[in-house]
Every structure is written in C-alpha cells, then in structure tokens.
GROMACS .gro file of C-alpha atoms in nm:
model
  264
    1MET     CA    1   2.120  -0.655   1.168
    2ASN     CA    2   2.047  -1.014   1.301
    3LEU     CA    3   1.696  -1.102   1.375
    4ASN     CA    4   1.660  -1.340   1.697
    5VAL     CA    5   1.389  -1.643   1.661
    6ILE     CA    6   1.098  -1.400   1.787
    7GLN     CA    7   1.179  -1.172   1.558
    8VAL     CA    8   1.197  -1.415   1.298
    9ILE     CA    9   0.846  -1.537   1.402
   10LEU     CA   10   0.680  -1.231   1.443
   11VAL     CA   11   0.786  -1.102   1.111
   12VAL     CA   12   0.625  -1.397   0.902
   13LEU     CA   13   0.312  -1.363   1.122
   14VAL     CA   14   0.301  -1.041   1.000
   15SER     CA   15   0.360  -1.122   0.644
   16PHE     CA   16   0.106  -1.415   0.692
   17LEU     CA   17  -0.188  -1.129   0.776
   18ALA     CA   18  -0.037  -0.942   0.466
   19GLY     CA   19  -0.105  -1.183   0.230
   20MET     CA   20  -0.449  -1.245   0.370
   21GLU     CA   21  -0.558  -0.885   0.393
   22GLY     CA   22  -0.449  -0.867  -0.001
   23ILE     CA   23  -0.785  -1.048   0.005
   24LEU     CA   24  -1.030  -0.966   0.313
   25ASP     CA   25  -0.920  -0.590   0.268
   26GLU     CA   26  -1.003  -0.537   0.638
   27PHE     CA   27  -0.766  -0.435   0.890
   28HIS     CA   28  -0.529  -0.307   0.619
   29PHE     CA   29  -0.237  -0.565   0.710
   30HIS     CA   30  -0.125  -0.525   0.324
   31GLN     CA   31  -0.109  -0.140   0.266
   32PRO     CA   32   0.233  -0.095   0.263
   33VAL     CA   33   0.260   0.227   0.552
   34VAL     CA   34   0.136  -0.087   0.789
   35ALA     CA   35   0.288  -0.369   0.666
   36CYS     CA   36   0.666  -0.190   0.648
   37THR     CA   37   0.615  -0.029   1.007
   38LEU     CA   38   0.534  -0.367   1.122
   39THR     CA   39   0.849  -0.548   1.007
   40GLY     CA   40   1.137  -0.348   1.122
   41GLN     CA   41   1.299  -0.045   1.235
   42LEU     CA   42   1.033   0.217   1.324
   43VAL     CA   43   1.173   0.519   1.175
   44PRO     CA   44   1.311   0.373   0.823
   45CYS     CA   45   1.052   0.161   0.770
   46ILE     CA   46   0.774   0.415   0.842
   47ILE     CA   47   0.940   0.628   0.559
   48LEU     CA   48   0.986   0.333   0.311
   49GLY     CA   49   0.563   0.278   0.370
   50GLY     CA   50   0.459   0.587   0.322
   51SER     CA   51   0.700   0.631   0.016
   52LEU     CA   52   0.549   0.253  -0.133
   53GLN     CA   53   0.225   0.365  -0.024
   54MET     CA   54   0.188   0.632  -0.255
   55ILE     CA   55   0.281   0.422  -0.530
   56ALA     CA   56   0.058   0.170  -0.400
   57LEU     CA   57  -0.259   0.391  -0.447
   58GLY     CA   58  -0.230   0.415  -0.824
   59TRP     CA   59  -0.256   0.023  -0.788
   60ALA     CA   60  -0.608  -0.142  -0.854
   61ASN     CA   61  -0.709  -0.452  -1.022
   62ILE     CA   62  -0.929  -0.340  -1.311
   63GLY     CA   63  -1.117  -0.639  -1.467
   64ALA     CA   64  -0.843  -0.910  -1.572
   65ALA     CA   65  -0.568  -0.737  -1.532
   66VAL     CA   66  -0.440  -0.761  -1.182
   67ALA     CA   67  -0.246  -0.468  -1.013
   68PRO     CA   68   0.100  -0.551  -0.839
   69ASP     CA   69   0.145  -0.741  -0.516
   70ALA     CA   70   0.195  -0.419  -0.251
   71ALA     CA   71   0.175  -0.666  -0.004
   72LEU     CA   72   0.482  -0.887  -0.096
   73ALA     CA   73   0.677  -0.557  -0.168
   74SER     CA   74   0.602  -0.387   0.149
   75ILE     CA   75   0.743  -0.699   0.312
   76ALA     CA   76   0.976  -0.789   0.106
   77SER     CA   77   1.172  -0.505   0.084
   78ALA     CA   78   1.121  -0.344   0.469
   79ILE     CA   79   1.293  -0.740   0.552
   80ILE     CA   80   1.585  -0.635   0.359
   81LEU     CA   81   1.618  -0.268   0.479
   82VAL     CA   82   1.588  -0.389   0.778
   83LEU     CA   83   1.843  -0.715   0.728
   84GLY     CA   84   2.095  -0.417   0.526
   85GLY     CA   85   2.146  -0.249   0.846
   86GLN     CA   86   2.173   0.096   0.619
   87GLY     CA   87   1.931   0.272   0.778
   88ARG     CA   88   1.753   0.583   0.623
   89ALA     CA   89   2.013   0.544   0.368
   90GLY     CA   90   1.886   0.237   0.244
   91VAL     CA   91   1.543   0.391   0.206
   92THR     CA   92   1.567   0.491  -0.146
   93SER     CA   93   1.785   0.130  -0.288
   94ALA     CA   94   1.480  -0.050  -0.096
   95ILE     CA   95   1.231   0.132  -0.313
   96ALA     CA   96   1.349   0.086  -0.615
   97ILE     CA   97   1.397  -0.287  -0.552
   98ALA     CA   98   1.020  -0.272  -0.415
   99VAL     CA   99   0.876  -0.265  -0.703
  100PRO     CA  100   1.033  -0.554  -0.940
  101LEU     CA  101   0.903  -0.748  -0.609
  102ALA     CA  102   0.583  -0.600  -0.674
  103VAL     CA  103   0.553  -0.731  -1.039
  104ALA     CA  104   0.733  -1.042  -0.978
  105GLY     CA  105   0.444  -1.090  -0.667
  106LEU     CA  106   0.215  -1.115  -0.975
  107LEU     CA  107   0.337  -1.474  -1.034
  108LEU     CA  108   0.207  -1.640  -0.684
  109THR     CA  109  -0.093  -1.444  -0.707
  110ILE     CA  110  -0.185  -1.572  -1.012
  111ILE     CA  111  -0.097  -1.908  -0.886
  112ALA     CA  112  -0.355  -1.874  -0.546
  113ARG     CA  113  -0.587  -1.726  -0.745
  114THR     CA  114  -0.589  -2.040  -0.987
  115LEU     CA  115  -0.579  -2.270  -0.746
  116ALA     CA  116  -0.879  -2.062  -0.562
  117THR     CA  117  -1.126  -2.158  -0.820
  118GLY     CA  118  -1.098  -2.538  -0.808
  119ILE     CA  119  -1.134  -2.491  -0.426
  120VAL     CA  120  -1.481  -2.284  -0.560
  121HIS     CA  121  -1.564  -2.542  -0.709
  122ILE     CA  122  -1.521  -2.810  -0.420
  123MET     CA  123  -1.690  -2.531  -0.159
  124ASP     CA  124  -2.027  -2.587  -0.444
  125ARG     CA  125  -2.064  -2.936  -0.472
  126ALA     CA  126  -2.044  -2.906  -0.017
  127ALA     CA  127  -2.310  -2.670  -0.041
  128GLU     CA  128  -2.505  -2.908  -0.267
  129GLU     CA  129  -2.446  -3.164  -0.016
  130GLY     CA  130  -2.559  -2.917   0.290
  131SER     CA  131  -2.189  -2.935   0.508
  132PHE     CA  132  -2.130  -2.565   0.616
  133SER     CA  133  -1.860  -2.752   0.829
  134LYS     CA  134  -1.684  -2.801   0.503
  135ILE     CA  135  -1.769  -2.482   0.317
  136ASP     CA  136  -1.602  -2.302   0.633
  137PHE     CA  137  -1.269  -2.551   0.631
  138TRP     CA  138  -1.217  -2.492   0.234
  139GLN     CA  139  -1.273  -2.117   0.304
  140TRP     CA  140  -1.021  -2.136   0.547
  141VAL     CA  141  -0.791  -2.304   0.331
  142ALA     CA  142  -0.852  -2.024   0.066
  143ILE     CA  143  -0.726  -1.787   0.322
  144CYS     CA  144  -0.452  -1.949   0.432
  145MET     CA  145  -0.331  -1.945   0.062
  146GLN     CA  146  -0.315  -1.571   0.047
  147GLY     CA  147  -0.138  -1.578   0.399
  148LEU     CA  148   0.167  -1.811   0.240
  149ARG     CA  149   0.154  -1.672  -0.085
  150ILE     CA  150   0.357  -1.365   0.166
  151ALA     CA  151   0.472  -1.581   0.443
  152ILE     CA  152   0.689  -1.835   0.271
  153PRO     CA  153   0.897  -1.551   0.026
  154ALA     CA  154   0.957  -1.368   0.407
  155ALA     CA  155   1.087  -1.672   0.550
  156LEU     CA  156   1.316  -1.772   0.230
  157ILE     CA  157   1.484  -1.391   0.258
  158LEU     CA  158   1.472  -1.456   0.642
  159ALA     CA  159   1.697  -1.772   0.569
  160VAL     CA  160   1.932  -1.598   0.331
  161GLY     CA  161   2.015  -1.422   0.663
  162ALA     CA  162   2.160  -1.103   0.720
  163THR     CA  163   2.512  -1.118   0.640
  164PRO     CA  164   2.504  -1.220   0.228
  165VAL     CA  165   2.207  -0.940   0.246
  166LYS     CA  166   2.462  -0.643   0.399
  167ALA     CA  167   2.737  -0.849   0.159
  168MET     CA  168   2.505  -0.802  -0.174
  169LEU     CA  169   2.420  -0.454  -0.098
  170ASN     CA  170   2.791  -0.302   0.036
  171ALA     CA  171   2.902  -0.529  -0.356
  172MET     CA  172   2.669  -0.284  -0.527
  173PRO     CA  173   2.904   0.026  -0.738
  174SER     CA  174   2.817   0.333  -0.645
  175TRP     CA  175   2.668   0.394  -0.989
  176LEU     CA  176   2.403   0.135  -0.899
  177THR     CA  177   2.326   0.294  -0.540
  178ASP     CA  178   2.298   0.634  -0.667
  179GLY     CA  179   2.087   0.498  -1.002
  180LEU     CA  180   1.840   0.288  -0.793
  181SER     CA  181   1.806   0.594  -0.542
  182ILE     CA  182   1.771   0.826  -0.829
  183GLY     CA  183   1.467   0.543  -0.988
  184GLY     CA  184   1.358   0.553  -0.653
  185GLY     CA  185   1.275   0.847  -0.620
  186MET     CA  186   1.159   0.859  -0.981
  187VAL     CA  187   0.952   0.589  -0.907
  188VAL     CA  188   0.735   0.773  -0.602
  189ALA     CA  189   0.679   1.094  -0.797
  190VAL     CA  190   0.527   0.903  -1.069
  191GLY     CA  191   0.331   0.751  -0.795
  192TYR     CA  192   0.255   1.090  -0.649
  193ALA     CA  193   0.120   1.193  -1.039
  194MET     CA  194  -0.097   0.876  -1.081
  195VAL     CA  195  -0.240   0.974  -0.758
  196ILE     CA  196  -0.336   1.321  -0.852
  197ASN     CA  197  -0.460   1.199  -1.214
  198MET     CA  198  -0.752   1.026  -1.005
  199MET     CA  199  -0.828   1.304  -0.791
  200ALA     CA  200  -0.743   1.634  -0.982
  201SER     CA  201  -1.037   1.841  -1.089
  202ARG     CA  202  -1.052   2.214  -1.164
  203GLU     CA  203  -1.261   2.221  -0.814
  204VAL     CA  204  -0.997   2.041  -0.586
  205TRP     CA  205  -0.681   2.225  -0.789
  206PRO     CA  206  -0.681   2.529  -0.538
  207PHE     CA  207  -0.619   2.309  -0.234
  208PHE     CA  208  -0.315   2.146  -0.406
  209ALA     CA  209  -0.189   2.463  -0.472
  210LEU     CA  210  -0.235   2.609  -0.089
  211GLY     CA  211  -0.140   2.242   0.030
  212PHE     CA  212   0.154   2.296  -0.127
  213VAL     CA  213   0.243   2.651  -0.046
  214LEU     CA  214   0.144   2.530   0.324
  215ALA     CA  215   0.402   2.242   0.327
  216ALA     CA  216   0.691   2.444   0.212
  217ILE     CA  217   0.660   2.663   0.523
  218SER     CA  218   0.883   2.498   0.761
  219GLU     CA  219   0.703   2.657   1.062
  220ILE     CA  220   0.411   2.437   1.034
  221THR     CA  221   0.468   2.059   1.148
  222LEU     CA  222   0.279   1.799   1.009
  223ILE     CA  223  -0.008   1.768   1.296
  224GLY     CA  224  -0.039   2.183   1.142
  225LEU     CA  225  -0.121   2.055   0.803
  226GLY     CA  226  -0.367   1.756   0.882
  227ALA     CA  227  -0.571   2.024   1.130
  228ILE     CA  228  -0.528   2.287   0.814
  229GLY     CA  229  -0.668   1.992   0.581
  230ILE     CA  230  -0.941   1.926   0.797
  231SER     CA  231  -1.073   2.251   0.856
  232LEU     CA  232  -1.045   2.342   0.457
  233ALA     CA  233  -1.255   2.011   0.420
  234LEU     CA  234  -1.524   2.085   0.654
  235MET     CA  235  -1.542   2.460   0.531
  236TYR     CA  236  -1.588   2.338   0.164
  237LEU     CA  237  -1.872   2.032   0.292
  238ALA     CA  238  -2.043   2.323   0.453
  239LEU     CA  239  -2.074   2.537   0.143
  240SER     CA  240  -2.113   2.262  -0.033
  241LYS     CA  241  -2.444   2.243   0.147
  242GLN     CA  242  -2.530   2.565   0.155
  243GLY     CA  243  -2.507   2.582  -0.205
  244ASN     CA  244  -2.745   2.266  -0.231
  245SER     CA  245  -3.046   2.464  -0.005
  246GLY     CA  246  -3.022   2.730  -0.220
  247ASN     CA  247  -3.305   2.833  -0.429
  248GLY     CA  248  -3.187   2.647  -0.741
  249GLY     CA  249  -3.135   3.053  -0.942
  250GLY     CA  250  -2.847   3.145  -1.118
  251SER     CA  251  -2.520   2.916  -1.205
  252ASN     CA  252  -2.557   2.769  -0.844
  253THR     CA  253  -2.431   2.412  -0.908
  254GLY     CA  254  -2.402   2.299  -0.509
  255ASP     CA  255  -2.004   2.320  -0.588
  256PRO     CA  256  -1.895   2.634  -0.457
  257VAL     CA  257  -1.563   2.658  -0.583
  258GLY     CA  258  -1.630   2.551  -0.900
  259ASP     CA  259  -1.911   2.834  -0.898
  260ILE     CA  260  -1.653   3.029  -0.833
  261ILE     CA  261  -1.413   2.963  -1.120
  262ASP     CA  262  -1.702   2.971  -1.393
  263LYS     CA  263  -1.743   3.310  -1.285
  264TYR     CA  264  -1.400   3.402  -1.401
   0.00000   0.00000   0.00000
C-alpha cells in the first residue's frame, strides 16, 4: 500500500507525538493501541496495537533499568504492516518484528536521555540567571528531541516505500513466516503471563477464572463482557465497603473474597 504525501505527514506527526508522550504520558499517544490505530489501516492496526499493548503492560522503567521502547515498536511495526499490504495476515509477523524493534529503540532512548542530561545543566544555569524564557526554550528542545527519536525512524521507513517492504515480506520463506507467527503468538502469551503475574492474588483469581469462562461463550459480545466486568467490580467494591464498616469481630478483613477463601 502506497501512502500519499498527506498520509505520510500525518504518520510522521503521530510518530512525533508518540515520542513526546513517552515522556509526558498525558494523552497516551505512545501506548501501542493508540499509536498503531492512528498509524494505518483501522482493523489490522487495532489488532496489532491490542496485542502489543498486552506485551507492553509488562514493561516498566525500574531504577536504572530502561524498558523497551513501546512507542517505536508500535509505530514501526504498524508502518511495516500497512506498507506490506498483508492486512490481518501480516499481524503476527508484525508482532514478532515489533519486539526486536522495541529493544533496538533502547539505544535511541539512551542517547536522548544522555543529551537531556546536558540540557538540564543548561536549564540550571538559566534558572540561576532568572531567565524563564531560556528555561521554557530548552524544555521545548528536550521534549521535541524525544519526538524526533520516533519520528526520524518512522520517516526513514516511509522513505523506503511500499515496494521494498512488500518485496522483503514476499521473499521470506514459509518456514520463516510460520516461525514469526508462532513467535508472535508466544510473545503475546508471555505478555499476558507478565500482566497476570503482577495482578494475580488469591482475591482476584476467582474473577480471572470467571472471566475466561464467560469469554468462551460466543453469544456474549465484548461490550457484554465489559458490562459484566464493571458490574463485578462495583459489587466487589460495595462488599469491601461493607466489610470495612463492620464491628471488627470475627475474621473480617475488609476483603470479602479473601474472607470467604480463609474460611475454606
């Protein structure tokens, strides 16, 4: 699929915003489900973004450890998916490509943060001078640098064009594409496992089990499952408030599900 000039400009703009949001974290343009959806074809990119979102939920910056770059992975893989013209069939390959791109994006993140350290010292000197205009200017420079961290690689991929991307994808042997599909599915499964590992406790396991059972019923739509989930959450909160307002007798801990499990 070839993109016209306006589409290219819009994709680069979304890439720039995604890079900025990786630091600002205000409008969530850097989240895979948003970045992929805004980058290209609606249905395939939503599927790609949703799958990458589950993987990225397990990524976090902890201390000096920098998480893989979800913004670059989302933008680059969505562009490759759109240019490749494979639609839904190319989603699994795009997921497998996204993870190495996210790891490679760490280098750009480290470079941008290293340069930002020098900018902070410049802003310190501007603060000593009492120059608020200089502080604002260098603040914008630092934020725009984060945007260029994603926009420049996106522009380079777009500059390559659809024909080379299609040729590269078509030249892949079946064993490689099948392997990427299997690997992409495994990566998504690992993402789910990481998220469940962070959230899972004995109080919420019944809700996980109930959710998987309800999801297996084909007549229930996603909207229906969402309504059921919200209803269960509201009931849980209501029971928790009742537990907290008790007289403190017995084994009441304020966690109704936990209390029920303790009794058995």
